[in-house]
Coordinates of C-alpha atoms and ligand atoms in Angstrom, one line a residue:
Chain A
M34 CA -41.0 -7.3 -32.6
I35 CA -37.4 -8.4 -32.3
S36 CA -36.1 -5.4 -34.2
N37 CA -38.2 -3.2 -31.9
E38 CA -36.6 -4.6 -28.8
F39 CA -33.3 -4.3 -30.4
E40 CA -33.8 -0.6 -31.2
Q41 CA -35.3 0.1 -27.7
L42 CA -32.6 -1.7 -25.8
L43 CA -29.9 0.0 -27.8
S44 CA -31.4 3.5 -27.2
I45 CA -31.5 2.8 -23.4
Y46 CA -28.0 1.4 -23.8
E47 CA -26.9 4.7 -25.2
K48 CA -28.6 6.7 -22.5
A49 CA -26.7 4.6 -19.9
G50 CA -23.5 5.8 -21.6
G51 CA -23.0 3.0 -24.0
N52 CA -21.9 3.3 -27.5
K53 CA -24.6 1.7 -29.6
D54 CA -22.8 1.7 -32.8
A55 CA -20.5 -1.1 -31.3
F56 CA -23.5 -3.5 -31.9
S57 CA -23.4 -2.9 -35.7
D58 CA -19.6 -2.7 -36.0
K59 CA -18.2 -5.8 -37.5
G60 CA -14.9 -5.0 -35.9
I61 CA -16.2 -5.2 -32.5
A62 CA -17.1 -8.5 -30.8
N63 CA -20.7 -8.2 -29.2
L64 CA -23.6 -9.9 -27.7
L65 CA -26.9 -8.4 -27.0
I66 CA -29.5 -10.3 -24.9
H67 CA -33.0 -9.3 -24.1
G68 CA -34.7 -11.5 -21.6
D69 CA -33.9 -15.0 -22.9
K70 CA -33.4 -13.9 -26.4
V71 CA -30.2 -13.2 -28.2
L72 CA -30.8 -10.1 -30.4
N73 CA -27.3 -9.8 -31.8
V74 CA -24.1 -11.7 -31.7
N75 CA -20.8 -11.0 -33.5
D76 CA -17.3 -12.3 -33.0
V77 CA -14.0 -11.2 -34.4
E78 CA -10.8 -12.9 -35.3
G79 CA -9.3 -14.7 -32.2
V80 CA -12.5 -14.2 -30.2
I81 CA -15.2 -16.8 -30.0
L82 CA -18.6 -15.6 -28.8
K83 CA -21.4 -18.1 -28.6
S84 CA -24.7 -18.3 -26.9
E85 CA -27.2 -21.0 -26.1
Q86 CA -30.8 -20.4 -24.9
K87 CA -31.9 -22.0 -21.7
K88 CA -35.1 -21.7 -19.5
D89 CA -35.3 -18.1 -18.6
G90 CA -32.1 -17.2 -20.0
V91 CA -29.0 -17.6 -22.0
I92 CA -25.5 -19.2 -21.6
A93 CA -22.8 -17.1 -23.2
H94 CA -19.4 -18.5 -24.0
L95 CA -16.5 -16.2 -24.6
S96 CA -13.0 -17.2 -25.3
V97 CA -10.0 -15.3 -26.5
G98 CA -7.3 -17.3 -28.1
K99 CA -3.7 -17.7 -27.1
D100 CA -1.7 -14.5 -27.5
V101 CA -4.6 -12.8 -29.1
R102 CA -4.8 -9.0 -28.2
V103 CA -8.3 -7.9 -28.8
K104 CA -8.2 -4.3 -30.0
N105 CA -11.7 -3.1 -29.2
P106 CA -13.5 -3.8 -26.0
I107 CA -15.9 -6.7 -26.3
H108 CA -19.5 -5.4 -25.8
L109 CA -22.1 -7.3 -24.0
C110 CA -25.6 -6.0 -23.2
F111 CA -28.0 -7.7 -21.0
G112 CA -31.5 -6.3 -20.4
I113 CA -35.2 -6.6 -19.9
L114 CA -37.4 -3.7 -21.0
S115 CA -40.7 -4.8 -19.5
R116 CA -41.8 -4.3 -15.9
E117 CA -41.6 -7.9 -15.0
G118 CA -39.3 -10.6 -16.0
R119 CA -36.6 -13.1 -15.2
Q120 CA -33.1 -13.4 -16.8
E121 CA -30.6 -16.0 -15.8
I122 CA -27.4 -15.6 -17.6
G123 CA -24.6 -18.2 -17.5
V124 CA -21.2 -16.7 -18.5
N125 CA -18.1 -18.8 -19.3
I126 CA -15.1 -16.9 -20.1
F127 CA -11.8 -18.3 -21.0
I128 CA -8.8 -16.0 -21.6
E129 CA -5.9 -18.1 -23.0
D130 CA -2.3 -17.6 -22.1
G131 CA -0.8 -14.4 -23.2
A132 CA -4.2 -13.0 -24.4
E133 CA -5.3 -9.5 -23.7
A134 CA -9.0 -8.5 -23.7
E135 CA -11.5 -6.2 -22.2
V136 CA -15.2 -6.6 -21.7
L137 CA -17.6 -3.8 -21.4
A138 CA -21.0 -5.1 -20.1
H139 CA -24.0 -3.1 -19.6
C140 CA -27.0 -4.4 -17.7
V141 CA -30.2 -2.3 -18.5
F142 CA -33.5 -2.7 -16.6
P143 CA -35.2 0.7 -17.1
N144 CA -38.6 -0.2 -16.2
A145 CA -38.2 -2.9 -13.6
V146 CA -41.0 -3.5 -11.1
K147 CA -40.5 -7.1 -10.7
V148 CA -37.4 -8.3 -12.3
L149 CA -34.8 -10.9 -11.4
H150 CA -31.3 -10.8 -13.1
K151 CA -29.0 -13.6 -12.1
M152 CA -25.6 -14.1 -13.4
D153 CA -23.4 -17.1 -12.8
A154 CA -20.0 -16.5 -14.3
N155 CA -17.0 -18.7 -14.5
I156 CA -13.9 -16.8 -15.6
K157 CA -10.6 -18.5 -16.3
I158 CA -7.6 -16.4 -17.2
G159 CA -4.5 -18.2 -18.4
N160 CA -0.9 -17.2 -17.7
D161 CA 0.6 -14.0 -18.6
A162 CA -2.8 -12.6 -19.8
K163 CA -4.6 -9.4 -19.2
F164 CA -8.4 -9.2 -18.7
R165 CA -10.6 -6.5 -17.6
Y166 CA -14.4 -6.8 -17.0
Q167 CA -16.3 -3.8 -16.7
E168 CA -20.0 -4.1 -15.8
R169 CA -22.3 -1.0 -15.6
H170 CA -25.9 -1.2 -14.5
Y171 CA -28.6 1.0 -15.5
H172 CA -31.8 0.6 -13.4
G173 CA -35.0 2.6 -13.5
E174 CA -36.5 4.5 -10.5
F175 CA -38.8 1.8 -9.3
G176 CA -36.3 -0.3 -7.4
G177 CA -38.2 -3.6 -8.2
I178 CA -35.2 -5.5 -9.2
K179 CA -33.1 -8.2 -7.9
V180 CA -29.6 -8.5 -9.2
I181 CA -27.6 -11.6 -8.2
P182 CA -24.1 -11.7 -9.8
N183 CA -22.0 -14.6 -8.8
A184 CA -18.5 -15.4 -10.2
K185 CA -15.7 -17.7 -9.7
V186 CA -12.4 -16.4 -11.2
S187 CA -9.1 -18.0 -11.5
V188 CA -6.2 -15.8 -12.5
G189 CA -3.0 -17.5 -14.0
K190 CA 0.5 -16.8 -13.3
E191 CA 1.7 -13.2 -14.0
S192 CA -1.7 -12.3 -15.3
I193 CA -3.6 -9.1 -14.6
Y194 CA -7.4 -9.2 -13.9
E195 CA -9.4 -6.2 -13.2
N196 CA -13.1 -6.2 -12.4
I197 CA -15.1 -2.9 -12.2
F198 CA -18.7 -3.1 -11.2
S199 CA -20.8 0.0 -11.0
L200 CA -24.5 0.6 -10.2
L201 CA -25.0 4.3 -10.0
K202 CA -28.0 5.1 -12.2
G203 CA -31.5 4.5 -10.9
K204 CA -32.3 2.5 -7.9
V205 CA -30.3 -0.6 -7.0
G206 CA -33.3 -2.6 -5.7
F207 CA -31.8 -5.7 -4.1
L208 CA -28.1 -6.6 -4.9
D209 CA -26.4 -9.7 -3.9
F210 CA -22.9 -9.5 -5.4
N211 CA -20.7 -12.5 -4.7
Y212 CA -17.2 -12.9 -6.3
E213 CA -14.5 -15.3 -5.5
V214 CA -11.0 -15.1 -7.1
N215 CA -8.1 -17.5 -6.9
C216 CA -4.8 -15.9 -7.7
S217 CA -1.7 -17.6 -9.0
G218 CA 2.0 -16.5 -8.6
R219 CA 2.8 -12.9 -9.4
S220 CA -0.6 -12.2 -10.7
I221 CA -2.5 -8.9 -10.0
T222 CA -6.2 -8.6 -9.1
N223 CA -8.1 -5.4 -8.8
M224 CA -11.8 -5.6 -7.7
I225 CA -13.5 -2.3 -7.7
A226 CA -17.3 -1.9 -6.9
K227 CA -19.0 1.4 -6.9
I228 CA -22.7 1.6 -5.8
Y229 CA -25.1 4.4 -5.1
G230 CA -28.0 3.2 -2.9
K231 CA -31.2 5.1 -2.6
G232 CA -34.8 4.7 -1.4
E233 CA -35.1 1.3 0.2
D234 CA -32.2 -0.4 -1.7
E235 CA -30.5 -3.2 -0.1
I236 CA -26.9 -3.9 -1.0
R237 CA -24.9 -7.0 -0.2
I238 CA -21.3 -7.3 -1.5
K239 CA -19.1 -10.3 -0.8
E240 CA -15.7 -10.3 -2.5
K241 CA -13.2 -13.0 -1.6
V242 CA -9.6 -13.2 -2.8
N243 CA -7.4 -16.1 -2.3
L244 CA -3.7 -15.2 -2.9
N245 CA -2.5 -18.6 -3.5
G246 CA 0.7 -18.0 -5.6
E247 CA 3.9 -16.4 -4.5
G248 CA 4.1 -12.7 -5.0
A249 CA 0.3 -12.5 -5.9
R250 CA -1.2 -9.1 -5.3
S251 CA -4.7 -7.9 -4.9
L252 CA -6.8 -4.9 -4.1
I253 CA -10.5 -5.0 -3.3
K254 CA -11.8 -1.4 -3.4
T255 CA -15.5 -0.7 -2.5
R256 CA -17.3 2.7 -2.6
V257 CA -20.8 2.8 -1.4
V258 CA -22.9 5.8 -0.9
L259 CA -26.3 5.4 0.7
K260 CA -29.1 7.9 0.8
D261 CA -32.7 7.7 2.3
K262 CA -33.2 4.3 3.9
A263 CA -30.7 2.4 1.7
R264 CA -28.7 -0.4 3.5
A265 CA -25.4 -2.0 2.7
E266 CA -23.2 -4.7 4.0
V267 CA -19.8 -5.1 2.4
I268 CA -17.6 -8.1 3.2
G269 CA -14.1 -7.9 1.7
E270 CA -12.0 -11.0 2.3
T271 CA -8.4 -11.5 1.4
Y272 CA -6.3 -14.6 2.2
G273 CA -2.5 -14.4 1.9
N274 CA -1.6 -18.1 1.4
A275 CA 1.8 -17.8 -0.2
P276 CA 5.1 -16.1 0.4
Y277 CA 5.3 -12.4 -0.6
A278 CA 1.6 -12.2 -1.5
R279 CA 0.2 -8.7 -0.8
G280 CA -3.4 -7.9 -0.4
H281 CA -5.4 -4.9 0.5
V282 CA -9.0 -4.3 1.3
D283 CA -10.3 -0.7 1.0
C284 CA -13.9 0.1 1.7
V285 CA -15.6 3.5 2.0
E286 CA -19.2 3.7 2.8
I287 CA -20.8 7.2 3.0
L288 CA -24.2 7.7 4.7
N289 CA -26.2 10.6 3.5
G290 CA -29.5 9.9 5.1
K291 CA -30.5 9.6 8.7
E292 CA -32.1 6.1 8.2
A293 CA -29.3 4.7 6.0
L294 CA -27.3 1.8 7.3
A295 CA -23.9 0.6 6.4
K296 CA -21.8 -2.2 7.6
A297 CA -18.3 -3.2 6.5
I298 CA -16.7 -6.6 7.4
P299 CA -13.1 -6.8 6.2
I300 CA -11.7 -10.3 6.7
V301 CA -8.0 -10.6 6.3
S302 CA -6.0 -13.6 7.0
V303 CA -2.5 -14.8 6.3
K304 CA -1.2 -18.3 6.3
D305 CA 2.3 -17.6 5.2
E306 CA 4.6 -15.6 7.4
K307 CA 6.0 -13.8 4.4
A308 CA 2.6 -12.6 3.2
K309 CA 1.0 -9.4 4.1
V310 CA -2.6 -8.3 4.0
T311 CA -4.0 -4.9 5.1
H312 CA -7.4 -3.4 5.3
E313 CA -9.0 0.0 5.8
A314 CA -12.7 0.8 6.2
A315 CA -14.3 4.2 6.7
I316 CA -17.9 4.4 7.3
G317 CA -19.7 7.6 8.1
S318 CA -21.1 10.8 6.8
V319 CA -19.3 12.9 4.2
D320 CA -15.9 14.0 5.4
K321 CA -16.3 17.3 7.3
K322 CA -13.2 19.0 6.0
Q323 CA -14.1 18.3 2.3
M324 CA -17.5 19.7 3.1
E325 CA -16.2 22.9 4.7
T326 CA -13.7 23.4 2.0
L327 CA -16.4 23.3 -0.7
M328 CA -18.7 25.4 1.4
A329 CA -15.9 27.9 1.8
R330 CA -15.9 28.2 -2.0
G331 CA -19.6 29.1 -1.9
L332 CA -21.3 25.7 -2.4
E333 CA -24.5 24.9 -0.4
E334 CA -24.4 21.8 1.9
E335 CA -26.3 19.6 -0.7
E336 CA -24.1 20.8 -3.6
A337 CA -21.0 20.0 -1.5
I338 CA -22.3 16.5 -0.8
D339 CA -23.1 15.9 -4.5
T340 CA -19.6 17.1 -5.6
I341 CA -17.9 14.9 -3.0
V342 CA -20.1 11.8 -3.8
K343 CA -19.6 12.2 -7.6
G344 CA -15.8 12.1 -7.1
I345 CA -16.0 9.0 -4.8
L346 CA -18.2 7.0 -7.1
R347 CA -16.3 8.0 -10.3
Chain B
M250 CA -13.7 45.3 6.2
L251 CA -13.3 42.8 9.0
K252 CA -13.7 43.5 12.6
I253 CA -13.2 41.1 15.5
E254 CA -14.4 42.0 18.9
N255 CA -13.5 40.3 22.1
L256 CA -13.4 37.0 20.5
T257 CA -13.0 34.0 22.9
L258 CA -12.9 30.4 21.9
K259 CA -12.6 27.4 24.1
K260 CA -11.8 23.7 23.2
D261 CA -12.1 21.0 25.7
S262 CA -12.5 23.8 28.4
R263 CA -9.0 25.2 27.2
Q264 CA -8.9 28.7 26.2
I265 CA -7.6 28.8 22.6
L266 CA -8.4 32.4 21.7
E267 CA -8.8 35.0 24.5
K268 CA -10.6 38.2 23.8
V269 CA -9.1 38.7 20.4
N270 CA -9.7 42.2 18.9
L271 CA -8.5 43.2 15.5
T272 CA -9.4 45.1 12.4
V273 CA -8.5 44.3 8.8
E274 CA -8.9 47.2 6.4
K275 CA -10.1 46.9 2.9
G276 CA -7.6 46.3 0.3
E277 CA -4.7 45.4 2.7
I278 CA -2.5 42.5 3.3
Y279 CA -2.8 41.9 6.9
A280 CA -0.4 39.3 8.4
L281 CA -0.8 37.2 11.5
L282 CA 2.3 35.7 13.1
G283 CA 3.0 33.7 16.1
R284 CA 4.5 30.5 17.2
N285 CA 3.1 27.0 16.7
G286 CA -0.2 26.3 18.6
T287 CA -1.0 29.9 19.5
G288 CA -4.3 30.0 17.8
K289 CA -3.7 31.3 14.3
T290 CA -5.5 28.6 12.5
T291 CA -8.3 28.5 15.2
L292 CA -8.9 32.2 14.4
A293 CA -8.9 31.6 10.6
Y294 CA -11.5 28.8 11.3
A295 CA -13.7 31.1 13.4
I296 CA -13.7 33.8 10.8
M297 CA -14.7 31.3 8.1
G298 CA -17.3 29.9 10.4
C299 CA -16.1 26.3 10.6
N300 CA -18.5 24.1 12.7
D301 CA -16.2 23.2 15.5
Y302 CA -14.9 26.6 15.8
Q303 CA -17.8 28.6 17.0
P304 CA -16.7 31.3 19.5
N305 CA -17.8 31.3 23.0
E306 CA -17.9 35.0 23.2
G307 CA -17.4 38.0 20.9
K308 CA -18.4 39.2 17.5
I309 CA -17.2 38.9 14.0
I310 CA -18.3 41.8 11.7
F311 CA -17.8 41.8 8.0
E312 CA -18.5 45.0 5.9
G313 CA -20.5 46.3 8.9
K314 CA -22.7 43.2 9.2
E315 CA -22.3 40.8 12.1
I316 CA -21.6 37.3 10.7
T317 CA -20.8 35.5 14.0
H318 CA -23.6 33.0 13.6
L319 CA -23.7 32.6 9.8
S320 CA -22.9 29.3 8.1
I321 CA -19.8 28.9 6.1
S322 CA -21.8 28.9 2.9
K323 CA -23.4 32.2 3.7
R324 CA -19.9 33.7 4.6
A325 CA -18.6 32.5 1.4
K326 CA -21.4 34.1 -0.5
L327 CA -20.5 37.4 1.3
G328 CA -17.1 37.0 -0.2
I329 CA -15.0 35.3 2.5
T330 CA -12.9 32.3 1.7
L331 CA -10.1 30.3 3.3
A332 CA -7.0 28.4 2.1
W333 CA -6.6 25.6 4.6
Q334 CA -3.2 25.1 6.2
K335 CA -3.6 21.4 5.5
P336 CA -6.0 21.3 2.4
A337 CA -8.4 18.4 2.2
G338 CA -8.0 15.7 -0.4
F339 CA -10.9 14.8 -2.7
E340 CA -11.1 11.2 -4.1
G341 CA -12.0 11.3 -7.7
L342 CA -12.4 15.1 -8.1
T343 CA -10.2 16.5 -10.7
V344 CA -8.2 19.7 -10.3
G345 CA -10.4 21.2 -13.1
E346 CA -13.6 20.3 -11.4
Y347 CA -12.4 21.6 -8.1
L348 CA -11.4 25.0 -9.6
R349 CA -14.8 25.1 -11.3
C350 CA -16.8 23.9 -8.3
K351 CA -18.7 27.2 -8.0
N352 CA -17.7 29.3 -10.9
K353 CA -18.3 27.0 -14.0
N354 CA -16.6 29.6 -16.3
A355 CA -13.5 30.1 -14.3
N356 CA -10.5 30.4 -16.5
V357 CA -8.7 27.4 -15.1
H358 CA -5.8 27.5 -17.5
S359 CA -4.9 31.0 -16.3
L360 CA -5.6 30.3 -12.6
L361 CA -3.1 27.3 -12.7
S362 CA -0.5 29.4 -14.5
V363 CA -0.8 32.1 -11.9
V364 CA 0.2 29.7 -9.3
G365 CA 3.0 28.2 -11.5
L366 CA 1.3 24.9 -12.7
S367 CA 0.7 23.8 -16.1
S368 CA -2.7 22.9 -17.6
D369 CA -1.6 19.2 -17.3
Y370 CA -2.7 19.4 -13.8
L371 CA -6.4 19.8 -14.8
N372 CA -7.1 16.2 -15.1
R373 CA -5.3 15.1 -12.1
T374 CA -7.3 14.3 -8.9
V375 CA -7.1 16.4 -5.9
D376 CA -6.1 13.5 -3.7
D377 CA -3.1 12.6 -1.7
K378 CA -1.2 11.7 -4.7
L379 CA -0.5 15.4 -5.3
S380 CA 2.6 16.6 -3.5
G381 CA 2.1 19.0 -0.5
G382 CA 3.3 22.0 -2.5
E383 CA 1.2 21.2 -5.5
R384 CA -1.9 20.9 -3.4
K385 CA -1.0 24.2 -1.7
R386 CA -0.8 25.9 -5.1
I387 CA -4.0 24.5 -6.2
E388 CA -5.6 25.7 -2.9
L389 CA -4.4 29.2 -3.8
A390 CA -5.8 28.9 -7.4
S391 CA -9.1 27.7 -6.0
V392 CA -9.3 30.7 -3.6
M393 CA -8.7 33.0 -6.6
A394 CA -11.3 31.3 -8.7
M395 CA -13.8 32.6 -6.2
K396 CA -12.7 36.2 -6.7
P397 CA -13.3 36.8 -3.0
K398 CA -13.4 40.0 -1.1
L399 CA -11.4 38.6 1.8
A400 CA -9.0 35.7 1.4
I401 CA -7.7 34.0 4.5
L402 CA -4.4 32.3 3.5
D403 CA -3.2 29.9 6.2
E404 CA 0.4 29.1 5.7
I405 CA -0.1 29.1 2.0
D406 CA 3.7 29.4 1.6
S407 CA 4.6 26.4 3.8
G408 CA 5.6 23.4 1.6
I409 CA 6.4 25.6 -1.5
D410 CA 9.9 25.2 -2.7
A411 CA 12.3 28.1 -2.1
P412 CA 12.7 29.1 -5.7
S413 CA 9.0 29.4 -6.1
L414 CA 8.3 31.4 -3.0
P415 CA 8.9 34.8 -4.5
F416 CA 6.5 33.8 -7.3
I417 CA 3.8 32.9 -4.7
R418 CA 4.4 36.2 -2.8
K419 CA 3.9 38.1 -6.1
T420 CA 0.6 36.2 -6.7
I421 CA -0.6 37.3 -3.1
Q422 CA 0.5 40.9 -4.1
K423 CA -1.5 40.7 -7.3
M424 CA -4.4 39.7 -5.3
R425 CA -4.2 42.9 -3.4
A426 CA -3.8 44.9 -6.6
D427 CA -6.9 43.1 -7.9
G428 CA -8.7 44.5 -4.8
I429 CA -8.8 41.3 -2.7
T430 CA -8.2 41.8 1.0
V431 CA -5.7 39.3 2.3
F432 CA -5.6 37.8 5.9
L433 CA -2.2 36.2 5.8
I434 CA -0.9 33.7 8.2
S435 CA 2.8 32.8 7.8
H436 CA 5.9 31.8 9.6
S437 CA 8.2 33.3 6.8
E438 CA 9.9 36.7 7.2
A439 CA 10.0 37.4 3.5
T440 CA 6.2 36.7 3.2
L441 CA 5.5 39.0 6.2
N442 CA 7.5 41.7 4.4
I443 CA 4.8 42.1 1.8
S444 CA 2.0 42.7 4.3
D445 CA 0.8 46.3 5.1
R446 CA 0.2 45.6 8.8
A447 CA 0.7 42.7 11.1
S448 CA -0.4 41.2 14.5
L449 CA 1.5 39.0 16.8
I450 CA -0.5 36.4 18.5
G451 CA 0.7 34.5 21.6
A452 CA -1.4 32.1 23.7
G453 CA -4.5 33.1 21.9
R454 CA -4.1 36.8 22.6
I455 CA -3.1 39.5 20.2
L456 CA 0.0 40.9 21.6
K457 CA 0.9 43.6 19.2
T458 CA -0.4 45.1 16.0
A459 CA 1.9 47.4 14.0
S460 CA 3.9 47.5 10.8
P461 CA 5.4 44.1 9.9
K462 CA 8.9 45.4 10.8
I463 CA 7.9 46.4 14.4
V464 CA 5.8 43.3 15.0
K465 CA 8.7 41.2 13.8
E466 CA 11.2 42.9 16.1
F467 CA 8.8 42.5 19.1
F468 CA 8.4 38.8 18.2
V469 CA 12.1 38.2 18.2
K470 CA 12.6 40.0 21.3
H471 CA 9.8 38.3 23.4
C472 CA 8.4 35.2 21.7
K473 CA 11.5 33.5 20.3
K474 CA 13.0 33.3 23.8
C475 CA 9.8 32.2 25.4
S476 CA 9.6 28.5 25.9
H477 CA 6.0 28.6 27.0
L478 CA 3.8 28.7 24.1
Y479 CA 0.6 28.9 26.1
K480 CA 1.8 30.7 29.1
I481 CA 3.2 34.1 28.4
N482 CA 5.5 35.8 30.8
W483 CA 3.3 39.0 31.1
E484 CA 5.6 40.5 33.6
R485 CA 8.4 40.6 31.0
I486 CA 6.5 42.0 28.1
K487 CA 3.8 44.2 29.5
Y488 CA 6.0 47.2 29.3
D489 CA 6.1 47.0 25.6
F490 CA 2.4 47.7 25.2
Ligands
ATP119 N1 -10.5 20.9 17.7 C1 -9.6 21.0 18.7 N2 -9.7 20.5 19.8 C2 -8.8 20.6 20.7 N3 -7.8 21.5 20.7 C3 -7.6 22.2 19.6 C4 -8.5 22.0 18.4 N4 -8.1 22.8 17.4 C5 -7.0 23.4 17.9 N5 -6.8 23.0 19.1 C6 -5.6 23.5 19.9 O1 -5.5 24.9 19.9 C7 -4.2 25.3 19.9 C8 -4.0 26.3 18.7 O2 -4.1 25.6 17.5 P1 -3.9 26.2 16.1 O3 -4.0 25.2 15.1 O4 -4.9 27.4 16.0 O5 -2.5 26.8 16.1 P2 -1.6 27.6 15.1 O6 -1.3 28.9 15.7 O7 -2.3 27.6 13.8 O8 -0.3 26.6 15.0 P3 0.7 26.3 13.8 O9 1.6 27.4 13.7 O10 1.3 25.1 14.3 O11 -0.1 26.1 12.6 C9 -3.3 24.1 19.8 O12 -2.9 23.9 21.0 C10 -4.3 23.0 19.3 O13 -3.9 21.8 19.8
MG120 MG1 -1.9 26.8 12.0

């Protein structure tokens, strides 16, 4: 049974653009979880990857040792293959001083009709470290899924943190994304979220960045495209609490459907007179000039929209 | 190939084009010159069929068929295309994808080399990180990728560095040699010199159509001195018609 789930999950993982060989490669740290079961776990030198089972889920611990530079991206895969299910994942990540690592997480729920996927993450990045967390979702066409990712992140001095979340394949269902990042001196934080809402999808994104250290910099970049009756509310908050902190909130939401609804709420606040935080938000239909340019090259209206949207969500 | 009859276009109740009449012959480079704000781009948009530039009166005829009310896509399918004076940026779309947006088999390497860019540009995005001149060159390449019958080039030479200008002009001449009819809007004398015929536009009216040399002389004599871009001193120039 387990091996069957293992194979199935990996084949869907592959369809979602993942490299399934990563889960049999001893040189790649990985963790594969189906529902509340750990199907595979492997760590490499300098990387500790552990998991413990809990009710309806798993708690995963990832730590990367001091000054360790992890060569290959650490692969995580969370999924539920059945139509119904509940998965609560706790994630504790600790990137020690001077370490460099990248996580590639895939979340696959191809048949979800009534599925809950909840993630509570605690990410601690030491000083002078680099950490990139990429999470790609692959949902089925039914939309019967609730995805609730929550994270608290602290970024050490002079560290770089990048978070890339994308949910482009299949229906979103209901998404409630909530991240809060605390940034120390001269650190860099990039939060990028790209989501394609269709049908009756409901999307809520809340990203909050506290620029607490001198010279900390951040970018919150959100790209949402909404079709049919999909709705989205995007809240991007940045607080400049220290001298020379620089933050920017950049939100684009494109409506491609008469009944779609988008809302953007940028909140920018500055406590220190030497800090500067800016924002831009563009909500509306596809840019007219872009459309006309592609149509002047012979594309039909729908083809032009597809081309533009594909670029924006890339 | 292209015939415009009595085309009038208003914006916010202001007359931008007034009874424009002109004919572009198949296989020629036809130039349109005129001072800033005289309606050149507006006319280009009207020919292309851009949404906000539908004429209030008059007809546009392409290869004998009236196209005044056709959509942009339909006009493009008939073989008309436009290089925008200020080309649009596209987030996330690469130059390669842009050049291949319609013709998947377009030879993107040779298209780039024709406009003086290396193949390194293929993976760059067509966004505002490209310089103005680079974007202009890519616009020209994307027009050529379409193999159009009529290419409207709106100030394709503005923003191009001086040493490259002769090269861009050669490219336009090559388009003509390949059988593409070119409707060329330009402020540059040297660019106008490659045209076969030219028209001067002032305050939304065609003031003169002749050889580029004659039109230029007319322009220098009347328009350069004229401080009114929208109000023409008809008394002064009517004797030249
Ligand atoms: N959408 C619009 N709404 C209002 N006025 C417009 C609009 N488009 C163009 N105009 C006006 O029409 C006039 C002609 O503009 P157009 O862009 O056609 O000039 P042009 O001859 O191309 O000038 P340039 O040499 O500067 O490119 C200008 O006064 C411009 O402000
Ligand atoms: Mg113009």
